[in-house]
Every structure is written in structure tokens, then in C-alpha cells.
CSV table of C-alpha atoms in Angstrom, one decimal:
chain,number,residue,atom,x,y,z
Q,198,MET,CA,32.9,-35.1,-13.5
Q,199,ASP,CA,32.5,-32.3,-11.0
Q,200,ASN,CA,31.6,-33.0,-7.4
Q,201,GLY,CA,28.1,-32.1,-8.4
Q,202,GLY,CA,26.3,-34.9,-6.5
Q,203,GLY,CA,26.2,-38.6,-7.2
Q,204,LYS,CA,24.1,-38.4,-10.4
Q,205,GLY,CA,25.2,-38.9,-14.0
Q,206,GLU,CA,26.7,-36.1,-16.2
Q,207,SER,CA,23.4,-35.2,-17.8
Q,208,ALA,CA,21.4,-34.9,-14.6
Q,209,THR,CA,20.3,-31.6,-13.2
Q,210,GLY,CA,22.1,-30.4,-10.0
Q,211,ILE,CA,20.3,-30.0,-6.7
Q,212,LEU,CA,19.5,-26.5,-5.4
Q,213,TYR,CA,20.2,-26.4,-1.6
Q,214,GLY,CA,18.7,-23.6,0.3
Q,215,VAL,CA,21.0,-23.5,3.3
Q,216,GLY,CA,20.3,-21.5,6.4
Q,217,VAL,CA,23.6,-20.5,8.1
Q,218,GLY,CA,22.0,-19.4,11.3
Q,219,PRO,CA,21.7,-16.0,13.1
Q,220,GLY,CA,25.4,-14.9,13.2
Q,221,ASP,CA,27.6,-17.2,15.1
Q,222,PRO,CA,29.4,-19.6,12.7
Q,223,GLU,CA,29.3,-22.3,15.3
Q,224,LEU,CA,25.5,-22.2,15.0
Q,225,LEU,CA,25.6,-23.8,11.6
Q,226,THR,CA,24.1,-27.3,11.6
Q,227,LEU,CA,26.3,-30.3,10.8
Q,228,LYS,CA,24.1,-30.8,7.7
Q,229,ALA,CA,24.6,-27.2,6.5
Q,230,LEU,CA,28.3,-27.6,6.9
Q,231,ARG,CA,28.4,-30.9,5.0
Q,232,VAL,CA,26.3,-29.5,2.1
Q,233,LEU,CA,28.3,-26.3,1.9
Q,234,GLN,CA,31.6,-28.2,1.7
Q,235,SER,CA,30.2,-30.6,-1.0
Q,236,VAL,CA,29.0,-28.1,-3.6
Q,237,PRO,CA,31.2,-26.5,-6.3
Q,238,ALA,CA,29.3,-23.2,-6.1
Q,239,ILE,CA,27.9,-21.2,-3.2
Q,240,TYR,CA,25.7,-18.2,-3.9
Q,241,TYR,CA,24.8,-15.5,-1.4
Q,242,PRO,CA,22.4,-12.5,-1.6
Q,243,ALA,CA,24.3,-9.2,-1.8
Q,244,CYS,CA,22.8,-5.7,-1.7
Q,245,ALA,CA,25.2,-4.3,-4.2
Q,246,PRO,CA,27.4,-5.9,-6.9
Q,247,GLY,CA,30.6,-7.3,-5.5
Q,248,ALA,CA,29.5,-6.7,-1.9
Q,249,LYS,CA,29.9,-9.3,0.9
Q,250,SER,CA,26.9,-10.1,3.0
Q,251,TYR,CA,26.1,-11.0,6.5
Q,252,ALA,CA,25.5,-14.6,5.4
Q,253,SER,CA,28.8,-14.9,3.4
Q,254,LYS,CA,30.8,-13.6,6.4
Q,255,ILE,CA,29.3,-16.3,8.6
Q,256,ILE,CA,30.5,-19.1,6.3
Q,257,GLU,CA,33.8,-17.6,5.0
Q,258,ARG,CA,35.9,-19.8,7.3
Q,259,TYR,CA,34.3,-23.0,6.0
Q,260,VAL,CA,34.8,-22.3,2.2
Q,261,ARG,CA,37.8,-23.9,0.4
Q,262,PRO,CA,39.7,-22.0,-2.3
Q,263,ASP,CA,38.4,-24.4,-5.0
Q,264,GLN,CA,34.8,-23.4,-4.2
Q,265,ALA,CA,33.2,-20.5,-5.9
Q,266,LEU,CA,31.5,-18.0,-3.5
Q,267,LYS,CA,29.4,-15.7,-5.6
Q,268,GLY,CA,27.1,-12.8,-4.8
Q,269,LEU,CA,23.7,-12.4,-6.4
Q,270,LEU,CA,22.1,-9.0,-6.4
Q,271,PHE,CA,19.2,-8.6,-4.0
Q,272,PRO,CA,18.8,-4.8,-3.7
Q,273,MET,CA,17.2,-3.2,-0.6
Q,274,GLU,CA,14.2,-2.2,-2.5
Q,275,LYS,CA,10.4,-2.6,-1.9
Q,276,ASP,CA,9.1,-2.1,-5.3
Q,277,MET,CA,8.1,-5.6,-6.5
Q,278,GLU,CA,8.0,-4.5,-10.2
Q,279,ARG,CA,11.6,-3.6,-10.0
Q,280,LEU,CA,12.7,-6.5,-7.9
Q,281,ARG,CA,11.1,-9.3,-9.9
Q,282,PRO,CA,13.4,-9.0,-13.0
Q,283,ILE,CA,16.4,-8.9,-10.7
Q,284,TRP,CA,15.3,-12.0,-8.9
Q,285,GLU,CA,14.6,-13.7,-12.2
Q,286,GLU,CA,18.2,-12.9,-13.3
Q,287,SER,CA,19.6,-14.3,-10.0
Q,288,ALA,CA,17.6,-17.5,-10.4
Q,289,ALA,CA,18.8,-17.8,-14.1
Q,290,THR,CA,22.4,-17.5,-12.9
Q,291,MET,CA,22.0,-20.4,-10.5
Q,292,ALA,CA,20.0,-22.3,-13.1
Q,293,ALA,CA,22.9,-22.1,-15.5
Q,294,ASP,CA,25.0,-24.0,-13.0
Q,295,LEU,CA,22.2,-26.4,-12.1
Q,296,LEU,CA,21.4,-27.3,-15.7
Q,297,THR,CA,25.0,-28.4,-16.3
Q,298,GLY,CA,24.6,-30.9,-13.5
Q,299,ARG,CA,26.3,-29.0,-10.7
Q,300,ASP,CA,24.8,-28.8,-7.2
Q,301,VAL,CA,24.4,-25.3,-5.9
Q,302,ALA,CA,23.9,-23.8,-2.5
Q,303,PHE,CA,22.1,-20.6,-1.9
Q,304,ILE,CA,22.9,-19.4,1.7
Q,305,THR,CA,20.8,-17.1,3.9
Q,306,GLU,CA,21.3,-15.9,7.4
Q,307,GLY,CA,18.9,-17.5,9.8
Q,308,ASP,CA,16.5,-20.1,8.4
Q,309,PRO,CA,15.7,-20.2,4.6
Q,310,PHE,CA,12.0,-20.3,5.0
Q,311,PHE,CA,11.7,-17.7,7.8
Q,312,TYR,CA,11.8,-14.1,6.4
Q,313,SER,CA,14.6,-15.0,4.0
Q,314,THR,CA,15.5,-14.1,0.4
Q,315,PHE,CA,15.6,-17.8,-0.4
Q,316,VAL,CA,11.9,-18.0,-0.5
Q,317,TYR,CA,11.9,-15.9,-3.7
Q,318,MET,CA,14.6,-18.1,-5.3
Q,319,ASP,CA,12.6,-21.2,-4.3
Q,320,ARG,CA,9.4,-19.9,-5.9
Q,321,ILE,CA,11.1,-18.9,-9.2
Q,322,ILE,CA,13.1,-22.0,-9.6
Q,323,ARG,CA,10.1,-24.2,-9.0
Q,324,GLN,CA,8.1,-22.3,-11.6
Q,325,ARG,CA,10.7,-21.8,-14.3
Q,326,TYR,CA,12.8,-25.0,-13.8
Q,327,PRO,CA,10.5,-27.7,-12.5
Q,328,GLN,CA,13.1,-30.3,-13.2
Q,329,VAL,CA,15.5,-28.9,-10.5
Q,330,GLU,CA,15.3,-30.7,-7.2
Q,331,ILE,CA,15.3,-28.3,-4.2
Q,332,GLU,CA,16.4,-29.3,-0.7
Q,333,VAL,CA,16.0,-26.8,2.1
Q,334,ILE,CA,18.3,-27.1,5.1
Q,335,PRO,CA,16.6,-25.5,8.1
Q,336,ALA,CA,18.6,-23.5,10.6
Q,337,VAL,CA,18.6,-21.7,13.9
Q,338,ALA,CA,16.3,-18.7,13.5
Q,339,SER,CA,17.0,-15.3,15.2
Q,340,PRO,CA,14.2,-15.4,17.8
Q,341,MET,CA,15.6,-18.7,19.2
Q,342,ALA,CA,19.1,-17.3,19.2
Q,343,ALA,CA,18.0,-14.1,20.8
Q,344,ALA,CA,16.1,-16.0,23.5
Q,345,ALA,CA,19.1,-18.2,24.3
Q,346,ARG,CA,21.3,-15.1,24.5
Q,347,THR,CA,19.1,-13.1,26.8
Q,348,GLY,CA,17.8,-15.9,29.0
Q,349,VAL,CA,14.2,-15.0,28.0
Q,350,PRO,CA,12.3,-18.2,27.1
Q,351,LEU,CA,10.0,-17.8,24.0
Q,352,ALA,CA,7.3,-20.2,25.1
Q,353,MET,CA,6.5,-23.0,27.5
Q,354,ALA,CA,3.5,-25.2,28.1
Q,355,ASP,CA,0.4,-23.7,26.6
Q,356,GLU,CA,1.8,-20.3,25.8
Q,357,ARG,CA,1.0,-18.6,22.5
Q,358,MET,CA,3.6,-16.8,20.4
Q,359,ALA,CA,3.4,-14.2,17.6
Q,360,ILE,CA,6.2,-13.1,15.3
Q,361,VAL,CA,5.4,-9.9,13.5
Q,362,PRO,CA,7.2,-7.1,11.7
Q,363,ALA,CA,7.0,-4.1,13.9
Q,364,THR,CA,6.1,-1.9,10.9
Q,365,TYR,CA,2.4,-3.0,11.3
Q,366,ASP,CA,-0.2,-0.5,12.5
Q,367,ASP,CA,-0.6,0.1,16.2
Q,368,GLY,CA,-4.0,-1.5,16.2
Q,369,PHE,CA,-2.7,-4.9,15.1
Q,370,LEU,CA,0.4,-4.7,17.3
Q,371,LEU,CA,-1.7,-3.9,20.3
Q,372,ARG,CA,-4.0,-6.8,19.7
Q,373,ALA,CA,-1.1,-9.2,19.3
Q,374,LEU,CA,0.5,-7.9,22.5
Q,375,GLU,CA,-2.8,-8.4,24.3
Q,376,GLU,CA,-3.6,-11.8,23.0
Q,377,PHE,CA,-0.2,-13.5,22.9
Q,378,ASP,CA,2.1,-14.5,25.8
Q,379,THR,CA,5.2,-13.8,23.7
Q,380,VAL,CA,5.5,-11.4,20.8
Q,381,VAL,CA,8.7,-11.2,18.8
Q,382,LEU,CA,8.8,-7.8,16.9
Q,383,LEU,CA,11.1,-8.0,13.8
Q,384,LYS,CA,12.4,-5.1,11.8
Q,385,VAL,CA,12.2,-2.7,14.7
Q,386,ASN,CA,15.1,-0.6,13.5
Q,387,SER,CA,13.0,2.0,11.6
Q,388,VAL,CA,10.0,2.2,14.0
Q,389,MET,CA,11.6,2.0,17.5
Q,390,PRO,CA,10.0,5.3,18.8
Q,391,LYS,CA,6.5,3.9,17.9
Q,392,VAL,CA,7.4,0.5,19.5
Q,393,MET,CA,8.5,2.2,22.7
Q,394,THR,CA,5.4,4.4,22.9
Q,395,LEU,CA,3.2,1.3,22.5
Q,396,LEU,CA,5.1,-0.7,25.1
Q,397,GLU,CA,5.0,2.2,27.6
Q,398,LYS,CA,1.2,2.5,27.1
Q,399,MET,CA,0.7,-1.2,27.7
Q,400,GLY,CA,3.0,-1.3,30.7
Q,401,LEU,CA,5.2,-3.8,28.9
Q,402,MET,CA,8.4,-1.8,28.7
Q,403,ASP,CA,10.1,-3.9,31.4
Q,404,ARG,CA,9.0,-7.1,29.7
Q,405,ALA,CA,10.9,-6.4,26.6
Q,406,VAL,CA,14.5,-7.0,25.5
Q,407,PHE,CA,16.3,-5.8,22.4
Q,408,VAL,CA,18.8,-7.8,20.4
Q,409,GLU,CA,20.8,-6.7,17.4
Q,410,ARG,CA,22.9,-9.0,15.1
Q,411,CYS,CA,22.6,-11.9,17.5
Q,412,GLY,CA,25.7,-14.0,17.8
Q,413,SER,CA,27.9,-11.9,15.5
Q,414,PRO,CA,30.9,-9.9,16.7
Q,415,GLU,CA,28.7,-6.8,16.6
Q,416,GLU,CA,26.0,-8.3,18.7
Q,417,ARG,CA,24.2,-6.0,21.2
Q,418,VAL,CA,21.7,-6.8,23.9
Q,419,VAL,CA,19.8,-4.0,25.5
Q,420,THR,CA,17.4,-4.8,28.4
Q,421,ASP,CA,16.4,-1.2,29.1
Q,422,LEU,CA,14.9,-0.2,25.8
Q,423,ARG,CA,14.7,3.5,26.9
Q,424,ARG,CA,18.5,3.6,26.4
Q,425,LEU,CA,18.0,3.1,22.6
Q,426,GLU,CA,16.3,6.5,22.2
Q,427,GLY,CA,17.7,8.4,19.2
Q,428,GLU,CA,20.0,5.7,18.2
Q,429,ARG,CA,20.5,4.4,14.7
Q,430,LEU,CA,19.7,0.7,14.8
Q,431,ASN,CA,20.7,-2.2,12.5
Q,432,TYR,CA,18.2,-3.9,10.2
Q,433,LEU,CA,19.0,-7.3,11.9
Q,434,SER,CA,17.4,-6.3,15.2
Q,435,LEU,CA,14.4,-7.6,17.1
Q,436,VAL,CA,12.5,-7.1,20.4
Q,437,ILE,CA,11.2,-10.0,22.4
Q,438,VAL,CA,8.2,-9.1,24.6
Q,439,LYS,CA,7.4,-11.7,27.2
Q,440,LYS,CA,4.4,-11.1,29.3
Q,441,GLY,CA,5.2,-13.6,32.0
Q,442,ALA,CA,8.1,-12.8,34.4
Q,443,LEU,CA,11.4,-12.5,32.5
J,270,MET,CA,40.8,-32.6,37.2
J,271,ASP,CA,37.8,-33.6,35.3
J,272,ASN,CA,37.0,-32.1,31.9
J,273,GLY,CA,34.6,-29.8,33.7
J,274,GLY,CA,35.5,-26.6,31.9
J,275,GLY,CA,38.5,-24.4,32.1
J,276,LYS,CA,37.9,-23.2,35.7
J,277,GLY,CA,39.6,-24.2,38.9
J,278,GLU,CA,38.6,-27.2,41.0
J,279,SER,CA,36.5,-25.3,43.4
J,280,ALA,CA,34.5,-23.5,40.8
J,281,THR,CA,30.9,-24.3,40.0
J,282,GLY,CA,30.2,-26.1,36.6
J,283,ILE,CA,28.3,-24.5,33.8
J,284,LEU,CA,24.8,-25.8,33.0
J,285,TYR,CA,24.3,-26.0,29.3
J,286,GLY,CA,20.8,-26.1,27.9
J,287,VAL,CA,21.4,-27.8,24.6
J,288,GLY,CA,18.8,-28.0,21.9
J,289,VAL,CA,19.4,-31.1,19.7
J,290,GLY,CA,17.0,-30.1,17.0
J,291,PRO,CA,13.8,-31.6,15.7
J,292,GLY,CA,14.8,-35.2,15.0
J,293,ASP,CA,17.6,-35.5,12.4
J,294,PRO,CA,21.0,-35.9,14.2
J,295,GLU,CA,22.6,-33.9,11.4
J,296,LEU,CA,20.5,-30.9,12.4
J,297,LEU,CA,22.6,-30.5,15.6
J,298,THR,CA,24.6,-27.3,15.5
J,299,LEU,CA,28.4,-27.4,15.6
J,300,LYS,CA,28.2,-25.7,19.0
J,301,ALA,CA,25.8,-28.3,20.4
J,302,LEU,CA,28.0,-31.1,19.3
J,303,ARG,CA,31.1,-29.4,20.7
J,304,VAL,CA,29.4,-28.8,24.1
J,305,LEU,CA,27.9,-32.3,24.3
J,306,GLN,CA,31.3,-33.9,23.6
J,307,SER,CA,33.0,-31.7,26.2
J,308,VAL,CA,30.8,-32.4,29.3
J,309,PRO,CA,31.2,-35.4,31.6
J,310,ALA,CA,27.5,-35.7,32.2
J,311,ILE,CA,24.5,-35.3,29.8
J,312,TYR,CA,21.0,-35.3,31.2
J,313,TYR,CA,17.8,-35.8,29.3
J,314,PRO,CA,14.1,-35.6,30.2
J,315,ALA,CA,12.5,-39.1,30.4
J,316,CYS,CA,8.8,-39.8,30.9
J,317,ALA,CA,9.5,-42.9,33.0
J,318,PRO,CA,12.4,-44.0,35.1
J,319,GLY,CA,15.1,-45.7,32.9
J,320,ALA,CA,13.3,-44.8,29.7
J,321,LYS,CA,15.1,-43.3,26.7
J,322,SER,CA,13.7,-40.2,25.1
J,323,TYR,CA,13.3,-38.6,21.7
J,324,ALA,CA,16.2,-36.3,22.5
J,325,SER,CA,18.5,-39.0,23.9
J,326,LYS,CA,18.0,-41.1,20.7
J,327,ILE,CA,19.0,-38.1,18.5
J,328,ILE,CA,22.4,-37.7,20.2
J,329,GLU,CA,23.2,-41.4,21.0
J,330,ARG,CA,25.7,-41.6,18.1
J,331,TYR,CA,27.7,-38.7,19.4
J,332,VAL,CA,28.1,-39.9,23.1
J,333,ARG,CA,31.3,-41.6,24.2
J,334,PRO,CA,31.4,-44.5,26.6
J,335,ASP,CA,33.1,-42.3,29.2
J,336,GLN,CA,30.3,-39.8,29.2
J,337,ALA,CA,27.3,-40.4,31.5
J,338,LEU,CA,23.9,-40.1,29.7
J,339,LYS,CA,21.3,-40.0,32.5
J,340,GLY,CA,17.5,-39.7,32.4
J,341,LEU,CA,15.7,-37.3,34.6
J,342,LEU,CA,12.0,-37.9,35.3
J,343,PHE,CA,9.6,-35.5,33.6
J,344,PRO,CA,6.3,-37.3,33.7
J,345,MET,CA,3.5,-36.6,31.2
J,346,GLU,CA,1.4,-34.8,33.7
J,347,LYS,CA,-0.4,-31.5,33.8
J,348,ASP,CA,-0.9,-31.0,37.5
J,349,MET,CA,1.6,-28.4,38.5
J,350,GLU,CA,1.4,-29.3,42.2
J,351,ARG,CA,2.6,-32.8,41.5
J,352,LEU,CA,5.2,-31.7,38.9
J,353,ARG,CA,6.9,-29.1,40.9
J,354,PRO,CA,8.6,-31.4,43.4
J,355,ILE,CA,9.7,-33.8,40.6
J,356,TRP,CA,11.3,-30.9,38.7
J,357,GLU,CA,13.0,-29.7,41.9
J,358,GLU,CA,14.4,-33.2,42.4
J,359,SER,CA,15.7,-33.2,38.8
J,360,ALA,CA,17.3,-29.8,39.3
J,361,ALA,CA,18.9,-31.0,42.5
J,362,THR,CA,20.4,-34.0,40.7
J,363,MET,CA,22.1,-31.7,38.2
J,364,ALA,CA,23.1,-29.2,40.9
J,365,ALA,CA,24.9,-32.0,42.8
J,366,ASP,CA,27.1,-32.4,39.7
J,367,LEU,CA,27.4,-28.7,39.0
J,368,LEU,CA,28.5,-27.9,42.6
J,369,THR,CA,31.4,-30.3,42.4
J,370,GLY,CA,32.7,-28.3,39.5
J,371,ARG,CA,31.5,-30.4,36.6
J,372,ASP,CA,29.9,-29.0,33.5
J,373,VAL,CA,26.5,-30.5,32.8
J,374,ALA,CA,24.4,-30.6,29.6
J,375,PHE,CA,20.6,-30.9,29.7
J,376,ILE,CA,19.4,-31.8,26.2
J,377,THR,CA,16.0,-31.2,24.7
J,378,GLU,CA,14.5,-31.9,21.3
J,379,GLY,CA,14.1,-28.7,19.2
J,380,ASP,CA,15.2,-25.5,20.8
J,381,PRO,CA,15.6,-25.2,24.6
J,382,PHE,CA,13.5,-22.0,25.0
J,383,PHE,CA,10.8,-23.0,22.6
J,384,TYR,CA,8.2,-25.2,24.3
J,385,SER,CA,10.9,-27.3,26.1
J,386,THR,CA,11.3,-28.9,29.5
J,387,PHE,CA,14.6,-27.0,29.8
J,388,VAL,CA,12.7,-23.8,30.6
J,389,TYR,CA,11.6,-25.3,34.0
J,390,MET,CA,15.2,-26.4,34.8
J,391,ASP,CA,16.5,-23.0,33.9
J,392,ARG,CA,14.0,-21.3,36.2
J,393,ILE,CA,14.7,-23.6,39.2
J,394,ILE,CA,18.5,-23.5,38.9
J,395,ARG,CA,18.4,-19.7,38.6
J,396,GLN,CA,16.3,-19.5,41.8
J,397,ARG,CA,17.9,-22.1,43.9
J,398,TYR,CA,21.5,-22.0,42.7
J,399,PRO,CA,22.2,-18.5,41.6
J,400,GLN,CA,26.0,-19.2,41.5
J,401,VAL,CA,25.5,-21.6,38.6
J,402,GLU,CA,26.3,-20.1,35.2
J,403,ILE,CA,23.8,-21.2,32.5
J,404,GLU,CA,24.4,-21.1,28.8
J,405,VAL,CA,21.6,-21.9,26.4
J,406,ILE,CA,22.6,-23.3,23.0
J,407,PRO,CA,19.8,-22.5,20.5
J,408,ALA,CA,18.7,-25.0,17.9
J,409,VAL,CA,16.5,-25.7,14.9
J,410,ALA,CA,12.9,-25.6,16.0
J,411,SER,CA,10.2,-27.9,14.6
J,412,PRO,CA,8.3,-25.3,12.6
J,413,MET,CA,11.5,-24.4,10.6
J,414,ALA,CA,12.3,-28.1,10.1
J,415,ALA,CA,8.7,-28.8,9.0
J,416,ALA,CA,8.7,-25.9,6.6
J,417,ALA,CA,11.9,-27.0,5.0
J,418,ARG,CA,10.6,-30.6,4.7
J,419,THR,CA,7.3,-29.7,3.1
J,420,GLY,CA,8.5,-26.8,1.0
J,421,VAL,CA,6.0,-24.4,2.7
J,422,PRO,CA,7.7,-21.2,3.6
J,423,LEU,CA,6.8,-19.9,7.1
J,424,ALA,CA,7.0,-16.2,6.3
J,425,MET,CA,8.4,-13.7,3.8
J,426,ALA,CA,8.6,-9.9,3.6
J,427,ASP,CA,5.9,-8.4,5.8
J,428,GLU,CA,4.0,-11.6,6.7
J,429,ARG,CA,2.8,-12.3,10.2
J,430,MET,CA,3.1,-15.6,12.0
J,431,ALA,CA,1.5,-17.1,15.0
J,432,ILE,CA,2.5,-20.3,16.9
J,433,VAL,CA,-0.2,-21.7,19.1
J,434,PRO,CA,-1.1,-24.9,20.8
J,435,ALA,CA,-4.1,-26.2,18.9
J,436,THR,CA,-5.8,-27.0,22.2
J,437,TYR,CA,-7.0,-23.4,22.5
J,438,ASP,CA,-10.7,-22.5,22.1
J,439,ASP,CA,-12.1,-22.1,18.6
J,440,GLY,CA,-12.6,-18.4,19.1
J,441,PHE,CA,-9.0,-17.7,19.6
J,442,LEU,CA,-7.8,-20.1,16.9
J,443,LEU,CA,-10.3,-18.5,14.4
J,444,ARG,CA,-9.0,-15.0,15.2
J,445,ALA,CA,-5.4,-16.2,14.8
J,446,LEU,CA,-6.2,-17.8,11.4
J,447,GLU,CA,-7.9,-14.7,10.3
J,448,GLU,CA,-5.3,-12.2,11.4
J,449,PHE,CA,-2.0,-14.0,10.6
J,450,ASP,CA,-0.5,-15.1,7.3
J,451,THR,CA,0.9,-18.2,8.7
J,452,VAL,CA,-0.3,-20.2,11.8
J,453,VAL,CA,1.6,-23.1,13.2
J,454,LEU,CA,-0.6,-25.3,15.3
J,455,LEU,CA,1.3,-27.3,17.8
J,456,LYS,CA,0.1,-30.3,19.9
J,457,VAL,CA,-2.6,-31.1,17.3
J,458,ASN,CA,-2.5,-34.8,18.2
J,459,SER,CA,-5.4,-34.8,20.7
J,460,VAL,CA,-7.6,-32.2,18.9
J,461,MET,CA,-7.3,-33.1,15.2
J,462,PRO,CA,-11.1,-33.4,14.6
J,463,LYS,CA,-11.7,-29.9,16.0
J,464,VAL,CA,-8.8,-28.5,13.9
J,465,MET,CA,-10.2,-30.1,10.7
J,466,THR,CA,-13.7,-28.7,11.4
J,467,LEU,CA,-12.2,-25.3,11.9
J,468,LEU,CA,-10.1,-25.4,8.7
J,469,GLU,CA,-13.0,-26.7,6.6
J,470,LYS,CA,-15.2,-23.9,7.9
J,471,MET,CA,-12.6,-21.3,7.0
J,472,GLY,CA,-11.8,-22.8,3.6
J,473,LEU,CA,-8.2,-23.3,4.7
J,474,MET,CA,-8.1,-27.1,4.5
J,475,ASP,CA,-6.0,-27.0,1.3
J,476,ARG,CA,-3.7,-24.5,2.8
J,477,ALA,CA,-2.6,-26.8,5.6
J,478,VAL,CA,0.1,-29.5,5.9
J,479,PHE,CA,0.6,-32.0,8.7
J,480,VAL,CA,4.1,-33.1,9.9
J,481,GLU,CA,4.8,-35.7,12.6
J,482,ARG,CA,8.2,-36.3,14.2
J,483,CYS,CA,10.0,-34.2,11.6
J,484,GLY,CA,13.4,-35.5,10.5
J,485,SER,CA,13.3,-38.7,12.6
J,486,PRO,CA,13.0,-42.2,11.0
J,487,GLU,CA,9.3,-42.1,11.9
J,488,GLU,CA,8.7,-38.8,10.1
J,489,ARG,CA,5.4,-38.5,8.3
J,490,VAL,CA,4.2,-35.6,6.1
J,491,VAL,CA,0.5,-35.5,5.1
J,492,THR,CA,-0.7,-32.8,2.7
J,493,ASP,CA,-4.4,-33.9,2.6
J,494,LEU,CA,-5.4,-33.6,6.3
J,495,ARG,CA,-8.7,-35.5,5.6
J,496,ARG,CA,-6.6,-38.7,5.4
J,497,LEU,CA,-5.8,-38.4,9.1
J,498,GLU,CA,-9.4,-38.9,10.2
J,499,GLY,CA,-9.6,-41.5,12.9
J,500,GLU,CA,-5.9,-42.0,13.2
J,501,ARG,CA,-3.9,-42.0,16.4
J,502,LEU,CA,-1.3,-39.2,16.1
J,503,ASN,CA,2.0,-38.6,17.9
J,504,TYR,CA,2.5,-35.8,20.4
J,505,LEU,CA,5.4,-34.4,18.2
J,506,SER,CA,3.1,-33.3,15.4
J,507,LEU,CA,2.1,-29.9,14.0
J,508,VAL,CA,0.1,-28.3,11.3
J,509,ILE,CA,1.3,-25.4,9.2
J,510,VAL,CA,-1.5,-23.2,7.8
J,511,LYS,CA,-0.2,-20.9,5.1
J,512,LYS,CA,-2.8,-18.5,3.7
J,513,GLY,CA,-0.8,-17.5,0.6
J,514,ALA,CA,-0.4,-20.1,-2.2
J,515,LEU,CA,1.5,-23.2,-1.0
């Protein structure tokens, strides 16, 4: 039998949702590494057929030649009507492996339940293949990695923290910045001018730090956000706004 | 020379703030393990002299007999005036090691910059001993671990997430529960009746899950919060409130 877990031939494999952390391969957990090295097939989300992904590059060094590392299509697309059948197909591909008794890992950068494509796989597999056991391996999420990298603590004692996509309307962002001690703005890449205007208006520009692709070879930390004006930013970027002293 | 890093005898050691994760020793990162096994001295926060701690129990299996594992006093105490000199003393103890050129690790459960005692050490060492290099090793934080354990995703797509101590006033908690898709309530142990009243009032009782000491041998997951009535709860407990379907 395959190394598909300790169960009998007829059993269904386990689906592992494995977070591989924010970018540094050393930030994998011992559990993530053990699971990845124990499964015959590792799937990763790819934005185009045959493409590598941020997550697959993080774990490349740990994969043996006898393990299959396969991309599943997750296009950069917002239309749920078009996405749904593609996700269903990705889930069906993994299910084909799972139903023959093989364990399968689906990797995502960061944590699997924190703004990750794994959430969709998890939901569909639960609905369509209720006999499949799912185990989620949590991981270091990007806010924690960015905080460690920049020396800006996220929260201490009784502080309150909000994590929000920066694409929200100014009214909501303003209230969050007023009410919370720390605000982590995700997905800042497409709305940086708006974010900067808001931070200037609230006198928080010097309380903010920008981090792009934290822990990867392309990592960038910018403490003076004004320097980012006019730049093209990566999708994997965030801003930590910390109202206490930095 | 000691295994105090790759620098010369006269150099100052590096202070590593090492997050050891939420409770499961397998959730240490590869980096945390490497650093812990490379330093001559590992310090941990202890609530009483000579006591073990949650963090020290997590890493016990990885420590060699030639490594010193030493508790530093961090009393359960809210009075800043009394705490400050105790923290200063703990920082001075580590500084004595650091200034002789030894690298030192200070471990904390969860992530070092997410509601952790390391934040105080970090601030004091930066102020008093600016020559000491500090490196923070991020870790799996308890909300991510609790989400993985319960199958409740923290956030997906454009969702907004708040992390707040449950000890805040009802007005604030109510607004957070109204405005955010996911609210993680920390430190629920002392205010559970209030939290339950609030969740009932908002019709969110069935959208909440309770997790205590996630990933440790004493872990407890309770999906019907009503069952907790009258119980004595551990400090390391949280509630995830997820407004979408669980």
C-alpha cells in the first residue's frame, strides 16, 4: 500500500490543510514539515496552469522526487459565479486521490484559515465528500511575521487589534483606526494612495510600517510610507498601524 | 568560546524572542527549534520563583542538559508601578548574560509580539542596552491554532477581523461584534457570564466556539457555550465568534 496513512486500503485519505508560513521556509512548523513529508501528493494553488506559486516555492526544498507536487487552478478573479466551478474541479481532483485512500496535503502561504484559498477547499470537501477527514495545520500568519521583522509589537496587555482589507471604505477604516490600538491593513497594494491620505489626515503616518512579501528573498520593509508613492506594490503586502509608540 | 553565536569574544550576545506556539510542541517552527538548540541559556516567564510555565513545558523535550533553562519572575499582577521594577530586574538578568557575549532566548507561548510578556523585555532591553541585537522569531498564535482545531475559519476574501480582550465594556464589544465578520475574544475566563449575555442578546450564541489551552494535553473545545455556565475557566482561553455560517 501507498504511504497514505495508517489506515486500511479501502479507507479514505486525510486532507491536510497545511499552512507553510509567510515566506521564510524556516518558519514552517515541525508538524507542517512532518505532514508534508508523509503524504504522496501535495497540491498548491496556482494562478495559471503549470505555474508555480509563492507557497510551492517555500516548500520546494522539503519535497522528495517521489512526491507529487501539483498545481490546482485558483485564478485571480473576483466573480464568484466563475470561480465556483473551478474550485469544484480542484476539490474533485484532490477527492480522486483521497477516495483511493491516499492522504493529500493542500498548502497555502501563511495560515490555512486566515485569508487563504484553503477555506474554499475545506468548505467544498466538507459538503461534497463528508466521509473525508480534514486536518488543518495552523501556521505563522503574515501580521505576526511582519511584526517580528519590523520590531513593532502587535498587541500587549489590554490592547485591541483589528485586521482589515484596506479596500474598505474610508468611513470604516477611520473608525477602526480610531477604536483600535493596532490596525493591520491587508491588501494595501491597490489602494496605497487612499491609505496614505487617511493616515496623514489622522496623524498616524509615523505610526505605520509597510511590509511586502515578509521573510521571502524579495522581502521589503518601508518605515516611511511616503517613499512608496507611485510605486507598484505586490499583492502580499500589508501595513501595521500601531498607535502607541513604535 | 561558548556557543554564543558567530561573533568574537568581546561582542554582545543576541537576544532572541522566541514564540513557541499555542501548546503543541510540534507547532514550534524549524527556526524556533534551531535557535533554542543553539543558545546556552533559555529564559522563560514564571509566575512564581522556581515555577515552571506553560511555555517551558512546551519546549522541555527539546532542551539539552547542558543548556540552562531559567525562570524569570513575571507575577500575575496589574499594578504597573509594582511590575516595572520586577521587569527591569528580569531584563538585567538576561543582560548580564548578553553582555558577556552569550546569546540568550526568551520564550513565550504563542507569538512574541501578540499579547506576550516578551514585549516588555524587548522595550526595556532596547532602552537600557541599545547595543544588544534583538531578533524576534514569530510563531503560531492562539487564534490560528483555535481556528484550525475547531474547523472555524478566521477570515476569507474581504472579511474583517477583530481581536479584543473580552474584559472591555459591552458598548465596545457590541460595536465590534456588529462591525466585524469575525471577533476573537481573548481572556474570556473572568467574564464569561457577561460574554454569554452579550452573545445571546445579539443572536450570536450559535456562532461562537470556546477553546481552552489549544493544542496542549489539557485542551478543551466547547461548541455550546451554555455548557460553560458556572465553570472555572483557564486564563488561556478564547472565544471565536464567526458571523458567517460555521
